[in-house]
Structures are given as C-alpha cells and as structure tokens.
Coordinates of C-alpha atoms (C1' of nucleotides) in Angstrom, one line a residue:
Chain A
X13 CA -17.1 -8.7 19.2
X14 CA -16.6 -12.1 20.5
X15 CA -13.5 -13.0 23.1
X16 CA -11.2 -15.4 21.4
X17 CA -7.8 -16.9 22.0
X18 CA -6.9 -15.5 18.5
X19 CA -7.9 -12.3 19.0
X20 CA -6.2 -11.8 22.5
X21 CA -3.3 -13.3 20.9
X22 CA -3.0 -11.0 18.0
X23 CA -4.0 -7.8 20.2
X24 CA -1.3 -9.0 22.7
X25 CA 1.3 -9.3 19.2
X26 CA 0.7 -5.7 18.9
X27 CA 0.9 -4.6 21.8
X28 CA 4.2 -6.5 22.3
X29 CA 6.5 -4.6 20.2
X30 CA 7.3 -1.0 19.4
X31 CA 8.3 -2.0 15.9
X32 CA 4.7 -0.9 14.4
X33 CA 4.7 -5.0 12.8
X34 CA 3.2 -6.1 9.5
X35 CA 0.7 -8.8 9.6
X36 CA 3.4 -11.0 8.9
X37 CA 5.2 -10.6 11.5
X38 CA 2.0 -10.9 13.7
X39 CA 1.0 -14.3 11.8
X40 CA 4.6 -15.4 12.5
X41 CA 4.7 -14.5 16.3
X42 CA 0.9 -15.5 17.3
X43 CA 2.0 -18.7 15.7
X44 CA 4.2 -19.5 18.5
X45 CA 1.1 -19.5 20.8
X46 CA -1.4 -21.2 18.5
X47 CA 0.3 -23.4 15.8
X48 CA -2.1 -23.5 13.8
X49 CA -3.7 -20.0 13.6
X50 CA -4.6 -19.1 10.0
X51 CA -3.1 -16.4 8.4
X52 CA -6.8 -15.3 7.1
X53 CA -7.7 -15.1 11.4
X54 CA -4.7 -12.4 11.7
X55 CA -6.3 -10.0 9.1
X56 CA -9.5 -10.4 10.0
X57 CA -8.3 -9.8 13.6
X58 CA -6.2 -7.2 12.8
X59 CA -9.0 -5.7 11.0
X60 CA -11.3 -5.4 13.7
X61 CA -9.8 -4.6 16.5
X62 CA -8.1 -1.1 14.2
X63 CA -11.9 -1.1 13.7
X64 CA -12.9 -1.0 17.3
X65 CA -10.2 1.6 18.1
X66 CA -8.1 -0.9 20.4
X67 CA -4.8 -0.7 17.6
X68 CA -4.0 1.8 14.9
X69 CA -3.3 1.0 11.2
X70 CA -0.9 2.9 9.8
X71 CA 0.4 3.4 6.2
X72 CA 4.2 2.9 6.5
X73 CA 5.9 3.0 2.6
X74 CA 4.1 1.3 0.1
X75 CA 4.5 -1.9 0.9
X76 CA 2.5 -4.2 3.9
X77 CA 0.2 -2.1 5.7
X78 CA 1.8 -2.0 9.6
X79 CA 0.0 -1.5 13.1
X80 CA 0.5 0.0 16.1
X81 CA -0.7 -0.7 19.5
X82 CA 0.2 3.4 20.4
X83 CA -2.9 4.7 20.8
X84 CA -1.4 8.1 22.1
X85 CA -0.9 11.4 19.3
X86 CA 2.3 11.1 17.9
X87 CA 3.9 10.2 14.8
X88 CA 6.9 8.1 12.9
X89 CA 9.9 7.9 11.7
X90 CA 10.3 5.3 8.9
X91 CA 14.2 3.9 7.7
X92 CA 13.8 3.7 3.8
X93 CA 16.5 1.4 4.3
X94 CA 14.9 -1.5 6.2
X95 CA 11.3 -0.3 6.5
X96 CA 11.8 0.0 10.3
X97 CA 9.0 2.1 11.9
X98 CA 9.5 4.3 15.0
X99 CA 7.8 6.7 17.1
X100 CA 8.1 10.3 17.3
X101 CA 7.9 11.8 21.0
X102 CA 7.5 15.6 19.7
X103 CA 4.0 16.4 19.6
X104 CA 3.4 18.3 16.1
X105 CA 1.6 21.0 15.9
X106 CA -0.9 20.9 13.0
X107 CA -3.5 23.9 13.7
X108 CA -2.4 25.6 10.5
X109 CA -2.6 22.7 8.7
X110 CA -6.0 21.7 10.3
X111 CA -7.0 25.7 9.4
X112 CA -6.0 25.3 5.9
X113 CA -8.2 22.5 5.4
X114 CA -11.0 23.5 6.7
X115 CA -11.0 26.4 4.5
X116 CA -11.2 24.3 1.7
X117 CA -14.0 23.0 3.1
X118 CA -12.9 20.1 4.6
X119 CA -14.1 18.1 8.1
X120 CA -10.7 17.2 9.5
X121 CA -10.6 14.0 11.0
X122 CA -7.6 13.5 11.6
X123 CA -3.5 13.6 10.4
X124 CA -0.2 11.3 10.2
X125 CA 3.2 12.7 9.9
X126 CA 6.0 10.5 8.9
X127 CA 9.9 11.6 9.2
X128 CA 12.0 9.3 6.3
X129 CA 15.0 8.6 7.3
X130 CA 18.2 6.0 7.4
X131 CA 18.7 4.5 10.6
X132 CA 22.3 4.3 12.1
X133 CA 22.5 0.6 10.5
X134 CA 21.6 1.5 7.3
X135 CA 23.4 4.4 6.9
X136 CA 26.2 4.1 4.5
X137 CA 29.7 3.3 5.6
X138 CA 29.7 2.0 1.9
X139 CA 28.2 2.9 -1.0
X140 CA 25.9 0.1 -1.0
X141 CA 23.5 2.6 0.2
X142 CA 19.8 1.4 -1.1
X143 CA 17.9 3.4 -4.2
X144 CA 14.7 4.6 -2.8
X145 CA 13.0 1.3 -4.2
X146 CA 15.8 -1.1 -3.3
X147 CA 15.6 0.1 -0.2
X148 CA 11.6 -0.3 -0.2
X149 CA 12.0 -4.0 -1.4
X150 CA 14.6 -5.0 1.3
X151 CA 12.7 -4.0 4.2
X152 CA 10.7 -7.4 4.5
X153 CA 13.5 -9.0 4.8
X154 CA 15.1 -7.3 7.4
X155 CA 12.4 -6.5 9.7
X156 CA 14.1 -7.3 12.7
X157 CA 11.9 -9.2 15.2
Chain B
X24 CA 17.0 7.3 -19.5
X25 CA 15.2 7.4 -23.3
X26 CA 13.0 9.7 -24.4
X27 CA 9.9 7.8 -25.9
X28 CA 6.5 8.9 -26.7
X29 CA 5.1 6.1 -24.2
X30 CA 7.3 8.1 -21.5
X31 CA 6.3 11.8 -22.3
X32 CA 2.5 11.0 -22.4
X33 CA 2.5 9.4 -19.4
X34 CA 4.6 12.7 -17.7
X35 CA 2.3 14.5 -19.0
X36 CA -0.9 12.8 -17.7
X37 CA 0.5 13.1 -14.3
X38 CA 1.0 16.7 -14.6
X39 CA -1.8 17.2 -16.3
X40 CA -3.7 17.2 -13.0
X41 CA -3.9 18.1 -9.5
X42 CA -5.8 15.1 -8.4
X43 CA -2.7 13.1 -7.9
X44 CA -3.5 9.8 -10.2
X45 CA -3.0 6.2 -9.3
X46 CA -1.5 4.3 -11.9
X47 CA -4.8 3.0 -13.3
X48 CA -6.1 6.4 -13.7
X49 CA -2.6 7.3 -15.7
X50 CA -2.9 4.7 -17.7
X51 CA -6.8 4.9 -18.9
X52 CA -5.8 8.7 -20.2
X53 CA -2.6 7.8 -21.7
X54 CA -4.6 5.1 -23.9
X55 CA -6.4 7.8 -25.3
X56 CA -3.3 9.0 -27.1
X57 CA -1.8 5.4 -27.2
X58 CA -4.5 3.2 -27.5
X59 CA -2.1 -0.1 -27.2
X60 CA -0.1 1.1 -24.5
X61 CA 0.1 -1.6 -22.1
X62 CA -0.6 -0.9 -17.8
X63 CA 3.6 -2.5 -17.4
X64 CA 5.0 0.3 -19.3
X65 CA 2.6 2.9 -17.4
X66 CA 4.3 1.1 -14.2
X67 CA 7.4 1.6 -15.4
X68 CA 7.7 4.6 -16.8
X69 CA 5.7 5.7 -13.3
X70 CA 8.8 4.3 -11.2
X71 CA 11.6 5.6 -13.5
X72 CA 9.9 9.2 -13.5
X73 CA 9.8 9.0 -9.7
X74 CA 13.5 7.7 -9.5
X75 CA 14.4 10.4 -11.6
X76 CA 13.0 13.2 -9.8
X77 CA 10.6 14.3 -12.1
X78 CA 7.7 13.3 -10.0
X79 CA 6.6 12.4 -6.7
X80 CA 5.5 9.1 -5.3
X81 CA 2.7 9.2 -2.8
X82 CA 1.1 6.9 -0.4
X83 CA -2.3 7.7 0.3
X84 CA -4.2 5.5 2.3
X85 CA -3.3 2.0 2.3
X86 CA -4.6 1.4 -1.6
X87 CA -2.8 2.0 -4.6
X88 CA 0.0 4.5 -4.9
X89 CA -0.4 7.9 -6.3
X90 CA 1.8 9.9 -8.2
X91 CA 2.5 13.8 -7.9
X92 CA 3.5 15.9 -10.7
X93 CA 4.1 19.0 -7.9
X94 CA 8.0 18.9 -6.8
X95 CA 7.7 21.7 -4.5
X96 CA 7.2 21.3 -0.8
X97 CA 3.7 20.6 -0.1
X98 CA 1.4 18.6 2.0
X99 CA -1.8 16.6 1.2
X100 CA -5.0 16.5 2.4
X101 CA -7.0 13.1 1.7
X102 CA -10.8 12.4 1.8
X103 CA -11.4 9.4 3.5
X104 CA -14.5 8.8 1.7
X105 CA -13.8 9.1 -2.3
X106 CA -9.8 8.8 -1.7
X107 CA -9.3 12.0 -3.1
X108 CA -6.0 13.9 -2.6
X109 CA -5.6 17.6 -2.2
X110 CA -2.7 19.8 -2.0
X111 CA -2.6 21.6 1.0
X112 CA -0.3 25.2 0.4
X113 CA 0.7 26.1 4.3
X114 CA 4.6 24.7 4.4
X115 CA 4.7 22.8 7.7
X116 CA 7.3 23.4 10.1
X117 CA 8.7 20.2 11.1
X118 CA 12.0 20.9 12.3
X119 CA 11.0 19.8 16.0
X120 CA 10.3 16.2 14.4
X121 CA 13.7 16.4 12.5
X122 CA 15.3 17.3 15.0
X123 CA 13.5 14.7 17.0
X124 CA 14.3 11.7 14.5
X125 CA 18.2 13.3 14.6
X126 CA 18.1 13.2 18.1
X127 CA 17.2 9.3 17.9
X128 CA 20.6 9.3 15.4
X129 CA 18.7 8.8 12.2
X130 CA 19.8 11.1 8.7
X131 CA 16.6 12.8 8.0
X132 CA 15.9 12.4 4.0
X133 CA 12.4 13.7 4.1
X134 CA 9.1 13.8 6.0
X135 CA 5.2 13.7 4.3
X136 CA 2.6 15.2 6.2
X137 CA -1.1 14.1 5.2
X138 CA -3.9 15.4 7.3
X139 CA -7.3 13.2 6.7
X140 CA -10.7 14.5 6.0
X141 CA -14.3 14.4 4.4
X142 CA -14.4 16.5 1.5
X143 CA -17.9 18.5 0.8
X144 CA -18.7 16.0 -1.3
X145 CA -18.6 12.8 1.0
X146 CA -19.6 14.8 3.9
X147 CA -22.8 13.3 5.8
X148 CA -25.9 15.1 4.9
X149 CA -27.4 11.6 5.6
X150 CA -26.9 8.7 7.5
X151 CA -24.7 7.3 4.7
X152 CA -21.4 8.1 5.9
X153 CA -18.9 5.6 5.5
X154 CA -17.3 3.4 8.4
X155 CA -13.4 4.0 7.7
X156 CA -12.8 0.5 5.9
X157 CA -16.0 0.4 3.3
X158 CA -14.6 4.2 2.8
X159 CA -11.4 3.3 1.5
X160 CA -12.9 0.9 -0.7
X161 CA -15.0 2.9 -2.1
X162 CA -12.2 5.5 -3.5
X163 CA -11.4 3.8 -6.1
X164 CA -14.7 3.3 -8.0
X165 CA -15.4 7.4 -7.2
X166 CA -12.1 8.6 -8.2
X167 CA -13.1 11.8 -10.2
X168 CA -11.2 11.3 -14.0
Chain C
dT15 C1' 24.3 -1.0 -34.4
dT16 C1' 22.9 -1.8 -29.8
dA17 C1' 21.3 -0.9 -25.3
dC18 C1' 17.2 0.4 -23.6
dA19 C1' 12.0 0.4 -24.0
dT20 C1' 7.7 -1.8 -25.3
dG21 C1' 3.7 -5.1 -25.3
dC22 C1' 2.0 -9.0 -23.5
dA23 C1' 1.1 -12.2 -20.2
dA24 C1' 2.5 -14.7 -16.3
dA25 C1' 4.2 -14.2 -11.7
dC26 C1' 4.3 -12.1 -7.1
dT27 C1' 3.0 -9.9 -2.8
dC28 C1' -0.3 -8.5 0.2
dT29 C1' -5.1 -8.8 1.5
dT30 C1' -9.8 -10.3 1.4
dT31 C1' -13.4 -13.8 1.0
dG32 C1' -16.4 -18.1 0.6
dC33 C1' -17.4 -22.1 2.9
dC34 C1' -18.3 -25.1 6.5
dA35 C1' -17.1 -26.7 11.0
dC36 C1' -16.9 -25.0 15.6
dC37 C1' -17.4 -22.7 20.0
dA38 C1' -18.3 -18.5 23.1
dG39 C1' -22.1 -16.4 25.2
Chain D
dC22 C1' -28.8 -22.8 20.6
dT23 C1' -26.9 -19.8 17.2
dG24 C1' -24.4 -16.2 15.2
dG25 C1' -19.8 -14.8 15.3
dT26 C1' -15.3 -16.9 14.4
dG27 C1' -11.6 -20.1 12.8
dG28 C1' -9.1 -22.8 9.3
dC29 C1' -8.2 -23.4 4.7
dA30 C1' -7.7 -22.4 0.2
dA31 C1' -9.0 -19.8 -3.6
dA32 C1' -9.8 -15.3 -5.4
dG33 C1' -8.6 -10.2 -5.9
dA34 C1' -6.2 -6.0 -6.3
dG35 C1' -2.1 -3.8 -7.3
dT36 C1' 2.5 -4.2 -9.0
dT37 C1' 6.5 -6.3 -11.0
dT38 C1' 9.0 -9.1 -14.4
dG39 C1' 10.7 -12.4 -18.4
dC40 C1' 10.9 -12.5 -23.0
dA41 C1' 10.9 -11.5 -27.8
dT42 C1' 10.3 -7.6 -30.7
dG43 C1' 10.9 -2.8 -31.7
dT44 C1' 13.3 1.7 -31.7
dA45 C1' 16.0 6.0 -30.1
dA46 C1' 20.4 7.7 -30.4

DNA sequence: TTACATGCAAACTCTTTGCCACCAG
DNA sequence: CTGGTGGCAAAGAGTTTGCATGTAA
C-alpha cells in the first residue's frame, strides 16, 4: 500500500472525530486539505485502509456506511433521530452468544452491538418526534461536524 | 392501512421463512403468486409492514436490508461469506449497555446484537476463503431461495 | 364514492469502476 | 521505471417517488 497525501489525509479524517463519519463527511473534511481530492479517492481510501485493519467499518442504520478509527472492543449507541453514532465504554460480554453459535456450527469471527436510542437533542419536548424512517432520512442532514 | 392481496402475499413471504429475505428475494416469490407485481410495491408494502410492527427491519452487513418476520427478542448470527442470517435463541443481557447509553443521557428504544461468522458451508476447506469485501459481494448471488 | 394502493418508470442516494495521467518507491 | 494511485465521470446497486389508474371499504 503506497504512502499518499490522500490516504494520510483521509486516515487522519478518521481518526479526527469520535462521530464514526460517513464518507461524506470525510470527502467534505479532507477537502479542506486537498481541494481537489476526488470523492472516488475517499472510498477507495476508505476501503483499504478498513482493509488493512488501520479503521473499522461499521454498519450504522441503513443508510451511508460509517467508520471508525476505534480500534479497541466496544460497541455503539446510534440516535434514530439524527443518525449520530457513539461509543459504548461497557465491554459486553458475548460468550453465550459466541457458545450459541458455535453450536450451530459456526466459526465466530466476530460481533457488533448497537444500543438505538434518542439523544438528549432529539428527544421530544414536542411531538415532532421523528417515525423510525423520518428519523432515518434526517440524519444526513444533521450530522453535526 | 388496506388490506390488499399485494400486501398479504408479501407478509406472508417474509414469514414464510427463517432466512430473513432482502427485498429482491421477497419480491421474486411474491411474483410467483402475482406475476405483475412490481419491486415498488414490494418496497412499500416492506416499509409499511415494518412501520406497523408486523415485521422487523434488519441491517445486515452493509448490503441490502433484510426483513424479519420473528417479533420476539432475538439476535442474529450472519455468515460473512454467503450473507446468510441466522437466528440466534440465547436472549442477551444488555442492560450494562442500556444502562451505559442512559448513563450518557440517551432514551434507550432498542439495541440489535449480530455476532459474525462462517457458516459450514463457506467455511475454508480450501484456500478459497473469502477476503471480507469480495465476501460480502458475493452474498447476494449465493443467497439460498 | 374516495382515499389509499398499484404498476411502471424515472429519479435518487450511496458506492464502485474504467480510463488515463501521474507519482512514490 | 513501473505499478499503484488520483481525478473525473459514468455506471451500478438498492431504494424511493410521481403519476395515472385501479380498488377496498
């Protein structure tokens, strides 16, 4: 894997935040280094370096894929209302889970745990309190930086 | 909510099975009992069931959504080489995590747990094994009807 | 009768890819 | 040198939506 500007800037994007960012985000903030980055170089990027173990993917809602530059075990808590990701501290313990699986004759590789949620600023004073896909579609948009 | 044929064929697909369908797979069996229905109305009749609680939405890997006829609370097991989803029947404890997210003042609304695998059948008995990208892609294509 | 649902196709979002110039090693 | 990488734009996959027609209640 070659050294590039891009690719330090992107891992350095990742790294940068505890937000778990979409590629978006990334494309937006590694723009303010290099103008003229592509948004095609970001994926790619992103791509390899979750390939080469130095960020994590992570499957946050249906929507954009996210990443995370935590490379520690733990695991999220997602707002349905703004598609903010955070981290979970508590260490979970998945032994019986691992068990069960094995029994059916699966090689564990691995697991994810996400906690849904509403964050304290999307939790309804009002009732404007987003459906399950409202919610889902507004989270784009509010991704705070 | 009305009660069409479209709607009750295409609940009944996705309880028809334990393999937890994308919407492709839901809509190439409902065809066989309504040849002309179209893939929007499979979509839509998907996201209406899951808004009203009759099934579950699932996100499984970073592909296509799957659907889950089981209500009851359950866990998931996925096989990182065909994509294949698996209930998992040990009920997690995750009240450390809730209490963990409540701690960091969010409403807990739900949490998924999904631990990853190789089923028996994607297991390596050769050097084939798939690297975790070409893996994913290949779920699709494999996904047992 | 009429509000909701369907079929169809176009539109949208997110992600990947082909191509050729370019540069790190 | 030269093969990996970047920029660009087009293509792909998955999902949603606008519109006219059809139909459940």
């Amino acid at each position: 894997m070659r050294n590039t500007r891009q690719r330090e800037v992107v891992l350095e994007a990742v790294r940068a935040t505890m937000e778990h960012p979409t590629a978006e985000w990334v494309f937006r903030r590694a723009r303010r280094r290099i103008p003229n980055i592509s948004l095609g170089t970001v994926y790619r990027n992103l791509k390899q370096l979750a390939e080469a173990g130095l960020i994590r993917e992570i499957q946050a809602g249906s929507q954009a894929l996210r990443f995370d530059g935590n490379l520690g075990p733990h695991h999220h808590v997602r707002c349905v209302g703004c598609g903010r990701v955070n981290d979970l501290e508590v260490p979970l313990d998945t032994r019986r889970e691992q068990a069960a699986a094995r029994a059916m004759d699966f090689q564990v590789l691995g697991h994810h745990v996400e906690v849904q949620g509403l964050c304290p600023a999307c939790r309804p004073g009002r009732a404007d309190r987003p459906t399950s896909s409202e919610g889902a579609m507004s989270a784009r948009q509010r991704t705070h930086e």
